[in-house]
Coordinates of C-alpha atoms in Angstrom, one line a residue:
Chain I
M5 CA -59.2 -6.7 -23.6
S6 CA -57.1 -5.8 -26.6
S7 CA -55.8 -2.4 -26.3
L8 CA -55.2 -0.2 -29.3
L9 CA -53.2 2.5 -27.4
K10 CA -51.1 2.1 -24.3
L11 CA -49.2 4.8 -22.4
S12 CA -46.7 3.7 -19.9
Q13 CA -45.1 6.0 -17.3
V14 CA -45.2 8.9 -19.8
E15 CA -43.6 12.1 -18.7
A16 CA -43.6 15.3 -20.7
Y17 CA -42.5 18.9 -20.4
I18 CA -43.8 22.1 -21.9
Q19 CA -40.7 24.3 -22.1
Q20 CA -39.2 23.9 -18.6
F21 CA -42.4 23.0 -16.9
H22 CA -42.9 19.3 -16.0
I23 CA -46.5 18.7 -16.9
L24 CA -46.9 15.0 -17.2
H25 CA -45.3 13.0 -14.3
D26 CA -46.6 9.5 -14.8
I27 CA -49.4 8.8 -17.2
D28 CA -50.4 5.2 -17.5
F29 CA -53.5 4.0 -19.4
E30 CA -54.8 1.8 -22.1
V31 CA -57.5 2.5 -24.7
P32 CA -59.3 -0.8 -25.6
K33 CA -60.4 -1.2 -29.1
G34 CA -64.0 -0.4 -29.9
E35 CA -64.6 1.6 -26.7
V36 CA -64.8 5.2 -25.6
T37 CA -62.1 5.9 -23.0
V38 CA -62.6 9.2 -21.1
L39 CA -59.8 11.2 -19.5
L40 CA -61.2 13.1 -16.6
G41 CA -59.7 15.6 -14.3
R42 CA -59.7 19.2 -13.2
N43 CA -58.5 22.1 -15.3
G44 CA -54.7 22.0 -15.7
A45 CA -54.4 18.4 -14.7
G46 CA -52.6 17.5 -17.9
K47 CA -55.4 16.0 -20.1
T48 CA -54.9 18.1 -23.1
T49 CA -51.1 17.7 -22.8
T50 CA -51.6 14.0 -22.8
L51 CA -53.5 14.1 -26.1
R52 CA -50.9 16.4 -27.6
T53 CA -48.1 14.1 -26.4
I54 CA -49.8 11.1 -28.1
M55 CA -50.1 13.1 -31.3
G56 CA -46.4 14.0 -31.2
L57 CA -47.0 17.7 -30.6
N58 CA -45.3 17.6 -27.3
P59 CA -42.2 15.4 -26.9
V60 CA -42.3 12.4 -24.6
S61 CA -39.4 12.9 -22.2
N62 CA -39.8 9.5 -20.5
G63 CA -42.0 6.4 -20.9
S64 CA -43.7 5.1 -24.0
V65 CA -46.7 5.6 -26.2
V66 CA -47.5 2.3 -28.0
Y67 CA -50.2 2.2 -30.7
K68 CA -51.1 -1.1 -32.3
D69 CA -48.0 -2.7 -30.7
E70 CA -45.7 -0.1 -32.2
D71 CA -43.8 2.5 -30.1
I72 CA -44.9 5.9 -31.6
S73 CA -43.2 8.0 -28.8
N74 CA -41.7 11.0 -30.4
L75 CA -42.6 10.2 -34.0
K76 CA -43.4 13.3 -36.1
P77 CA -47.1 14.3 -35.8
H78 CA -47.8 13.6 -39.5
L79 CA -46.4 10.1 -39.2
I80 CA -48.5 9.4 -36.1
A81 CA -51.6 10.7 -37.9
N82 CA -50.9 8.5 -40.9
K83 CA -50.9 5.5 -38.7
G84 CA -54.6 6.0 -38.3
I85 CA -55.0 8.5 -35.4
G86 CA -57.4 11.4 -35.9
Y87 CA -57.2 14.5 -33.7
V88 CA -59.8 17.1 -32.7
P89 CA -57.9 19.7 -30.7
E90 CA -59.4 21.7 -27.8
D91 CA -59.6 24.9 -30.0
Q92 CA -61.0 22.9 -32.9
G93 CA -58.1 24.0 -35.2
V94 CA -60.5 25.0 -38.0
F95 CA -58.7 26.8 -40.9
E96 CA -60.6 30.1 -40.7
D97 CA -60.0 31.3 -44.3
L98 CA -60.9 28.0 -45.9
T99 CA -64.5 27.1 -46.5
V100 CA -66.1 24.1 -44.8
G101 CA -65.6 22.1 -48.0
E102 CA -62.0 23.1 -48.2
N103 CA -61.3 22.3 -44.6
L104 CA -62.6 18.8 -45.3
R105 CA -60.7 18.5 -48.5
V106 CA -57.4 19.4 -46.9
A107 CA -58.0 16.5 -44.5
M108 CA -59.0 13.9 -47.0
K109 CA -56.0 11.7 -47.8
R110 CA -57.9 10.0 -50.6
E111 CA -60.9 10.9 -52.6
D112 CA -62.1 7.4 -53.2
Q113 CA -65.5 5.7 -52.8
E114 CA -64.9 4.8 -49.1
T115 CA -63.8 8.3 -48.1
T116 CA -66.8 9.8 -50.0
E117 CA -69.1 7.4 -48.1
R118 CA -67.6 8.4 -44.8
L119 CA -67.9 12.1 -45.7
E120 CA -71.6 11.6 -46.6
W121 CA -72.2 9.7 -43.4
I122 CA -70.8 12.5 -41.2
L123 CA -72.5 15.2 -43.3
D124 CA -75.8 13.5 -42.7
L125 CA -75.1 13.7 -39.0
F126 CA -74.1 17.3 -39.2
P127 CA -76.4 18.8 -41.9
D128 CA -75.2 22.3 -41.0
L129 CA -71.9 21.5 -42.6
K130 CA -73.7 20.8 -45.9
K131 CA -75.7 23.9 -45.5
F132 CA -72.7 26.1 -45.0
W133 CA -70.4 24.2 -47.3
K134 CA -69.0 27.4 -49.0
K135 CA -68.8 29.4 -45.8
P136 CA -65.4 30.2 -44.4
G137 CA -64.6 28.3 -41.3
G138 CA -64.0 31.5 -39.4
Q139 CA -67.6 32.6 -39.9
L140 CA -69.1 29.4 -38.3
S141 CA -70.6 29.3 -34.8
G142 CA -68.7 27.5 -32.1
G143 CA -70.9 24.5 -32.4
Q144 CA -70.5 24.4 -36.2
K145 CA -66.7 24.6 -35.8
Q146 CA -66.8 21.7 -33.4
M147 CA -68.8 19.7 -35.9
L148 CA -66.4 20.6 -38.7
A149 CA -63.4 19.6 -36.5
I150 CA -65.0 16.2 -35.7
A151 CA -66.0 15.6 -39.3
R152 CA -62.4 16.4 -40.4
A153 CA -61.0 13.9 -38.0
Y154 CA -63.5 11.3 -39.0
V155 CA -63.4 11.6 -42.8
N156 CA -60.3 9.4 -43.1
E157 CA -60.3 5.8 -42.1
N158 CA -58.8 6.4 -38.6
D159 CA -58.9 3.6 -36.1
L160 CA -58.5 5.9 -33.1
L161 CA -59.9 9.4 -32.6
L162 CA -58.5 11.7 -29.9
I163 CA -61.2 14.3 -29.1
D164 CA -60.4 17.1 -26.7
E165 CA -63.3 18.7 -24.8
P166 CA -65.9 18.7 -27.6
S167 CA -68.5 20.3 -25.3
K168 CA -66.4 23.3 -24.3
G169 CA -68.2 26.6 -24.7
L170 CA -71.1 25.1 -26.6
A171 CA -74.8 25.6 -25.9
P172 CA -76.6 22.6 -24.2
I173 CA -78.5 21.8 -27.4
V174 CA -75.3 21.7 -29.4
V175 CA -73.6 19.6 -26.8
E176 CA -76.5 17.1 -27.2
K177 CA -76.0 17.0 -30.9
V178 CA -72.2 16.5 -30.6
M179 CA -72.8 13.8 -28.0
E180 CA -75.3 11.9 -30.2
T181 CA -72.7 12.0 -33.0
I182 CA -69.9 10.7 -30.9
L183 CA -72.2 7.9 -29.8
Q184 CA -72.8 7.0 -33.4
M185 CA -69.1 7.2 -34.2
K186 CA -68.5 4.9 -31.3
E187 CA -70.0 2.1 -33.4
K188 CA -67.3 2.6 -36.1
T189 CA -64.1 3.7 -34.3
T190 CA -62.3 3.8 -31.0
I191 CA -62.3 7.1 -29.2
L192 CA -60.1 8.7 -26.5
L193 CA -62.1 11.6 -25.1
V194 CA -61.1 14.4 -22.9
E195 CA -64.2 15.9 -21.3
Q196 CA -65.0 18.2 -18.4
N197 CA -68.7 17.8 -18.8
F198 CA -69.3 14.8 -16.6
L199 CA -72.8 14.3 -17.7
M200 CA -71.6 13.9 -21.3
A201 CA -68.6 11.9 -20.4
S202 CA -70.7 9.5 -18.4
K203 CA -73.2 9.0 -21.2
I204 CA -70.6 8.3 -23.9
G205 CA -67.7 6.7 -22.0
D206 CA -67.2 3.0 -21.3
R207 CA -64.2 3.5 -19.0
F208 CA -62.4 6.3 -17.4
Y209 CA -59.0 7.5 -16.2
I210 CA -58.7 10.3 -13.8
I211 CA -55.6 12.5 -14.3
D212 CA -54.5 14.7 -11.4
D213 CA -51.4 16.8 -11.4
G214 CA -50.0 15.0 -14.4
Q215 CA -50.6 11.5 -13.1
T216 CA -53.2 8.9 -13.7
V217 CA -54.7 8.4 -10.2
H218 CA -57.8 6.3 -10.8
N219 CA -59.4 4.2 -13.5
G220 CA -62.3 1.9 -13.9
L221 CA -65.6 1.4 -15.7
M222 CA -67.7 4.5 -16.1
G223 CA -70.6 2.9 -14.4
E224 CA -68.5 2.4 -11.3
L225 CA -67.4 6.1 -11.2
K226 CA -71.0 7.2 -11.2
E227 CA -71.5 5.3 -7.9
D228 CA -68.4 6.7 -6.3
K229 CA -69.5 10.1 -5.1
A230 CA -66.4 10.6 -2.9
L231 CA -64.0 10.0 -5.8
M232 CA -66.0 12.3 -8.1
K233 CA -66.0 15.1 -5.5
K234 CA -62.3 14.7 -4.7
Y235 CA -60.9 14.8 -8.3
L236 CA -63.7 16.2 -10.4
G237 CA -65.5 18.6 -8.1
V238 CA -68.7 16.9 -8.9
S239 CA -71.1 16.3 -6.0
Chain P
M7 CA -52.8 60.4 -72.7
D8 CA -49.6 58.8 -74.2
L9 CA -47.7 59.9 -71.1
I10 CA -50.2 58.5 -68.6
A11 CA -50.4 55.2 -70.5
S12 CA -46.6 55.0 -70.7
L13 CA -46.2 55.7 -67.0
T14 CA -48.9 53.2 -66.2
V15 CA -47.2 50.5 -68.3
N16 CA -43.9 51.4 -66.6
G17 CA -45.4 51.2 -63.2
L18 CA -47.2 47.9 -63.9
A19 CA -44.0 46.3 -65.3
T20 CA -42.0 47.4 -62.3
G21 CA -44.8 46.3 -60.0
M22 CA -44.8 42.9 -61.6
L23 CA -41.1 42.4 -61.2
I24 CA -41.4 43.4 -57.5
F25 CA -44.5 41.1 -57.2
L26 CA -42.5 38.1 -58.5
L27 CA -39.9 38.7 -55.8
A28 CA -42.4 39.6 -53.1
A29 CA -44.7 36.6 -53.8
G30 CA -42.1 34.1 -52.8
L31 CA -41.2 36.2 -49.8
T32 CA -44.7 36.5 -48.6
L33 CA -45.4 32.8 -49.0
I34 CA -42.2 31.9 -47.2
F35 CA -43.1 34.3 -44.4
G36 CA -46.7 33.3 -44.2
L37 CA -46.1 29.6 -44.2
M38 CA -42.8 29.3 -42.4
S39 CA -42.7 32.6 -40.4
V40 CA -39.2 33.0 -41.9
L41 CA -37.7 36.4 -42.6
N42 CA -35.5 35.6 -45.6
F43 CA -33.2 38.6 -46.3
A44 CA -31.3 36.3 -48.7
H45 CA -34.2 36.5 -51.1
G46 CA -32.4 39.3 -53.0
G47 CA -29.4 37.0 -53.5
L48 CA -31.6 34.5 -55.3
F49 CA -32.9 37.3 -57.4
I50 CA -29.3 38.3 -58.6
W51 CA -28.3 34.7 -59.1
G52 CA -31.3 34.2 -61.3
A53 CA -30.4 37.4 -63.2
Y54 CA -26.7 36.4 -63.7
T55 CA -27.1 32.8 -64.6
G56 CA -30.0 33.6 -66.9
V57 CA -28.0 36.4 -68.6
W58 CA -25.0 34.2 -68.9
I59 CA -27.0 31.6 -70.7
Y60 CA -28.6 34.3 -72.8
Y61 CA -25.1 35.6 -73.8
V62 CA -24.0 32.1 -74.7
T63 CA -27.0 30.7 -76.5
N64 CA -28.9 33.9 -77.5
S65 CA -32.0 32.2 -76.3
F66 CA -34.0 34.2 -73.8
L67 CA -36.4 31.3 -73.2
L68 CA -33.5 29.1 -72.2
A69 CA -32.2 31.9 -70.0
I70 CA -35.6 32.0 -68.2
I71 CA -35.5 28.2 -67.7
V72 CA -32.0 28.2 -66.4
A73 CA -32.8 31.0 -64.0
I74 CA -35.7 29.1 -62.6
I75 CA -33.6 26.0 -62.2
T76 CA -31.0 28.1 -60.4
G77 CA -33.6 29.4 -58.1
L78 CA -35.0 26.0 -57.3
V79 CA -31.5 24.6 -56.5
L80 CA -30.4 27.6 -54.5
G81 CA -33.7 27.6 -52.7
L82 CA -33.2 24.0 -51.7
I83 CA -29.7 24.7 -50.5
T84 CA -30.8 27.9 -48.6
E85 CA -33.7 26.1 -46.9
R86 CA -31.7 23.0 -45.9
L87 CA -28.5 24.7 -44.8
I88 CA -29.3 28.2 -43.8
I89 CA -32.9 28.4 -42.8
K90 CA -33.6 25.0 -41.2
P91 CA -31.3 25.5 -38.2
V92 CA -32.9 28.9 -37.3
Y93 CA -36.6 28.0 -37.7
G94 CA -38.6 29.9 -35.0
N95 CA -36.0 32.5 -34.2
H96 CA -36.5 35.8 -36.2
I97 CA -33.3 37.5 -34.9
Q98 CA -31.1 34.6 -36.0
Q99 CA -33.0 34.4 -39.3
I100 CA -32.4 38.1 -40.0
L101 CA -28.7 37.8 -39.1
I102 CA -28.0 34.6 -41.0
T103 CA -30.0 35.4 -44.1
L104 CA -28.5 38.9 -44.3
G105 CA -25.1 37.3 -44.1
F106 CA -26.0 34.7 -46.7
M107 CA -27.3 37.5 -48.9
L108 CA -23.9 39.1 -48.8
V109 CA -22.2 35.8 -49.5
L110 CA -24.4 35.3 -52.6
Q111 CA -23.7 38.8 -53.7
E112 CA -19.9 38.4 -53.3
L113 CA -20.0 35.0 -55.0
I114 CA -21.6 36.7 -58.0
K115 CA -18.5 38.9 -58.3
V116 CA -16.2 35.9 -58.0
V117 CA -18.1 33.8 -60.6
F118 CA -19.2 36.4 -63.1
G119 CA -16.9 39.3 -62.3
P120 CA -17.5 42.6 -60.5
D121 CA -18.4 44.7 -63.6
V122 CA -21.9 45.9 -64.5
K123 CA -23.3 43.9 -67.4
A124 CA -25.4 45.3 -70.1
V125 CA -28.4 43.3 -71.3
S126 CA -30.8 44.1 -74.0
P127 CA -34.2 42.4 -74.7
P128 CA -34.3 39.6 -77.2
A129 CA -35.0 40.6 -80.8
W130 CA -38.6 39.4 -80.6
L131 CA -39.3 41.6 -77.6
E132 CA -37.4 44.7 -78.7
G133 CA -39.0 47.9 -79.8
S134 CA -42.5 49.2 -79.4
F135 CA -45.8 49.4 -81.1
Q136 CA -48.6 51.9 -81.4
L137 CA -52.0 51.4 -79.9
G138 CA -54.0 54.4 -81.0
D139 CA -52.0 57.4 -79.7
V140 CA -50.2 55.4 -77.2
T141 CA -46.7 53.9 -77.7
L142 CA -46.2 50.7 -75.9
I143 CA -42.8 49.1 -75.2
K144 CA -43.0 45.3 -76.0
Y145 CA -40.7 44.1 -73.3
R146 CA -42.7 45.9 -70.6
L147 CA -45.9 44.5 -71.8
F148 CA -44.2 41.1 -71.8
I149 CA -43.3 41.4 -68.1
I150 CA -46.9 42.5 -67.3
V151 CA -48.3 39.5 -69.1
I152 CA -45.9 37.1 -67.5
G153 CA -46.6 38.6 -64.1
F154 CA -50.4 38.3 -64.4
L155 CA -50.1 34.8 -65.9
L156 CA -48.0 33.7 -63.0
F157 CA -50.3 35.4 -60.5
F158 CA -53.4 33.7 -61.9
T159 CA -51.6 30.3 -62.2
I160 CA -50.4 30.4 -58.6
Y161 CA -53.7 31.8 -57.4
L162 CA -55.6 28.9 -59.1
I163 CA -53.1 26.4 -57.6
L164 CA -53.6 27.9 -54.1
K165 CA -57.4 28.1 -54.5
K166 CA -58.3 25.1 -56.4
T167 CA -55.9 22.3 -55.7
R168 CA -55.4 20.2 -52.6
I169 CA -51.7 21.2 -52.6
G170 CA -52.7 24.9 -52.6
L171 CA -55.2 24.3 -49.8
I172 CA -52.5 22.6 -47.7
V173 CA -50.2 25.6 -48.2
R174 CA -53.0 28.0 -47.2
A175 CA -54.0 25.9 -44.3
G176 CA -50.3 25.7 -43.3
V177 CA -50.2 29.5 -43.3
M178 CA -53.1 29.6 -40.8
N179 CA -52.3 26.7 -38.5
R180 CA -49.3 24.5 -39.3
E181 CA -49.7 22.4 -36.2
M182 CA -53.2 21.3 -37.3
V183 CA -52.0 20.5 -40.8
Q184 CA -49.4 18.1 -39.4
T185 CA -52.1 16.3 -37.3
L186 CA -53.9 15.7 -40.6
G187 CA -51.0 13.5 -41.8
I188 CA -49.3 16.1 -43.9
N189 CA -45.5 16.5 -43.8
I190 CA -45.4 20.3 -43.3
R191 CA -41.6 20.4 -43.4
F192 CA -41.7 19.0 -46.9
V193 CA -44.3 21.5 -47.8
F194 CA -42.1 24.3 -46.3
M195 CA -39.2 23.1 -48.4
A196 CA -41.3 23.0 -51.6
V197 CA -42.8 26.4 -51.0
F198 CA -39.3 27.8 -50.3
M199 CA -38.0 26.4 -53.6
V200 CA -40.9 27.9 -55.5
G201 CA -40.4 31.2 -53.8
A202 CA -36.7 31.1 -54.7
A203 CA -37.6 30.2 -58.3
L204 CA -39.9 33.2 -58.5
A205 CA -37.2 35.5 -57.2
A206 CA -34.7 34.1 -59.8
L207 CA -37.3 34.6 -62.5
S208 CA -37.9 38.1 -61.4
G209 CA -34.1 38.6 -61.6
V210 CA -33.7 37.4 -65.2
L211 CA -36.8 39.3 -66.3
H212 CA -35.5 42.4 -64.7
A213 CA -32.2 42.3 -66.6
P214 CA -33.4 43.4 -70.0
Y215 CA -35.9 45.8 -68.3
S216 CA -33.3 47.8 -66.6
G217 CA -30.6 47.2 -69.3
V218 CA -27.9 46.4 -66.7
I219 CA -27.3 44.0 -63.9
Y220 CA -24.9 44.4 -61.0
A221 CA -24.3 42.4 -57.8
E222 CA -25.8 44.9 -55.4
M223 CA -29.2 45.2 -57.1
G224 CA -30.4 42.2 -55.1
L225 CA -30.3 44.0 -51.8
E226 CA -32.0 47.1 -53.4
F227 CA -34.8 45.0 -54.8
S228 CA -35.3 42.9 -51.8
I229 CA -35.9 46.0 -49.7
L230 CA -38.6 47.0 -52.1
A231 CA -40.1 43.5 -51.9
F232 CA -40.2 43.6 -48.1
I233 CA -42.0 46.9 -48.3
V234 CA -44.5 45.3 -50.6
V235 CA -45.0 42.3 -48.3
V236 CA -45.6 44.6 -45.4
I237 CA -48.1 46.8 -47.4
G238 CA -49.9 43.8 -48.8
G239 CA -50.1 41.9 -45.5
M240 CA -47.5 39.5 -44.3
G241 CA -48.4 36.1 -45.8
S242 CA -51.0 37.4 -48.3
F243 CA -50.3 36.3 -51.9
T244 CA -53.0 38.5 -53.4
G245 CA -52.0 41.4 -51.1
S246 CA -48.5 41.3 -52.5
L247 CA -49.8 41.7 -56.1
F248 CA -51.9 44.7 -55.1
A249 CA -49.1 46.2 -53.1
A250 CA -46.5 45.6 -55.8
I251 CA -48.7 47.3 -58.4
L252 CA -49.4 50.2 -56.0
V253 CA -45.7 50.6 -55.3
G254 CA -44.7 50.2 -59.0
L255 CA -47.3 52.8 -60.2
A256 CA -46.5 55.2 -57.4
Q257 CA -42.8 55.0 -58.2
A258 CA -43.3 55.5 -61.9
F259 CA -45.6 58.5 -61.5
M260 CA -43.5 60.1 -58.8
A261 CA -40.3 59.6 -60.8
Y262 CA -41.9 61.7 -63.6
Y263 CA -43.9 64.3 -61.6
V264 CA -41.9 64.7 -58.3
P265 CA -38.6 62.9 -59.0
A266 CA -37.2 63.9 -55.6
L267 CA -39.9 61.8 -53.9
S268 CA -39.7 58.8 -56.1
L269 CA -37.7 56.7 -53.6
A270 CA -39.5 58.1 -50.6
V271 CA -42.9 57.3 -51.9
N272 CA -42.6 53.6 -51.1
M273 CA -41.7 54.3 -47.5
L274 CA -44.5 56.9 -47.4
I275 CA -47.1 54.3 -48.5
M276 CA -45.8 51.7 -46.1
T277 CA -45.9 54.3 -43.2
V278 CA -49.5 55.2 -44.0
V279 CA -50.6 51.6 -44.3
L280 CA -48.8 50.7 -41.0
I281 CA -50.5 53.6 -39.2
F282 CA -54.1 52.9 -40.4
R283 CA -53.9 49.2 -41.1
P284 CA -51.0 47.6 -39.3
Q285 CA -51.9 44.1 -40.5
G286 CA -51.5 45.3 -44.2
L287 CA -54.0 45.7 -46.9
F288 CA -54.9 42.0 -46.9
K289 CA -54.9 40.2 -43.6
V290 CA -54.1 36.5 -43.3
K291 CA -56.1 35.0 -40.5
G292 CA -54.2 32.8 -38.1

């Protein structure tokens, strides 16, 4: 198993609060790795720490055999990591087209093809191309955030709770898209919706109180009802 | 009719000068959340270096270029040395930039002397011309044209280019911009330098308009610029144009009809706006 990203004994604080105590996991290339855990367990902080938005106080974050701990966020992004934050981070005054244009590092053939591919998956974005991001529905914002992260040639996408607050039909659409993206890129997904996570994910890590406490293949987790109940509240 | 047109031209010219100063201020605040009270210092340095070159070479165009370069260089120094250590702390920003404003002001006296300096427009912009019944002063029209040209140029850059989109996106969500691989610190610095250059340009254009320059005028003008930024909406570039024109016109008309209220009118407008629309006339969404 060749891992694209590896976190070893990562610790992180938000102000004086010790949020991540001991995060250890690997993201294998070409797979979808899912971070599971209850609210407040430290999943979002883990993604933010990988992106350099929270400092690593101890441990290391290694991407493609290079230690990227505490690099500036733009340098981390330029190494080929795309990020879809929990709140989607859509630029509200910019139109859909402008949101995508800000993200596009190049405007070459390859980027255009990627853009067209993702727009075919999310036709709403084409339809509302000139609409300000702030006027989109929650689902459309999520589509825009995913498209924005995908439009550049990133080898790894960090996606934080893409199903949060969305109607079931939109969740289906987002899930289908992530499944198709899985063919083209490696994904690290934070997801509370276990049904979605289990359909998309290849392997999982459970984070509890800032520590990775369990990991394995997603198929194994589905069978382990006791573990799911203990850490995820799923019965 | 002549009077109304004259007052309108006066008001628009004053408004444009304030706009040039306020535009930089609003971009700097909007993007970097920095309260830069040293902005007036950049204004006077633009005025003095420009006027000095104007005295020496008799070329107003060269004066404008030198003022802009002064603004860019001082902007770079201010951002790197004064602002960078106090990012994220408004109290410290107010204290240090006010202090730096006074330093810039006193340095003007050291370098150029404490006396008030008289400045007249260049020969090609002197005098007036008739448009029907209305007498229009050339230099004021020149300021209005320059102001609108700059507004539309910057507006187009902000609206149509990727650089402009990055700046606007940075105003809304700078963290997200970084995660798209954009060095927001570098963007901050560039915007700060452009803002400083606009302040310096405003300074050198103001010199022949008012006829005199003096070290303290920076503080006076920067207060006006802050009022404009608050009225227009903190961080809104278009808002600062509308607010500057509003303040300029109000000041010009009040100075003629109710002179006692000419200074108070700006505060009055700001108070009314803050009561009924605390976010300013144009809100920038975060």
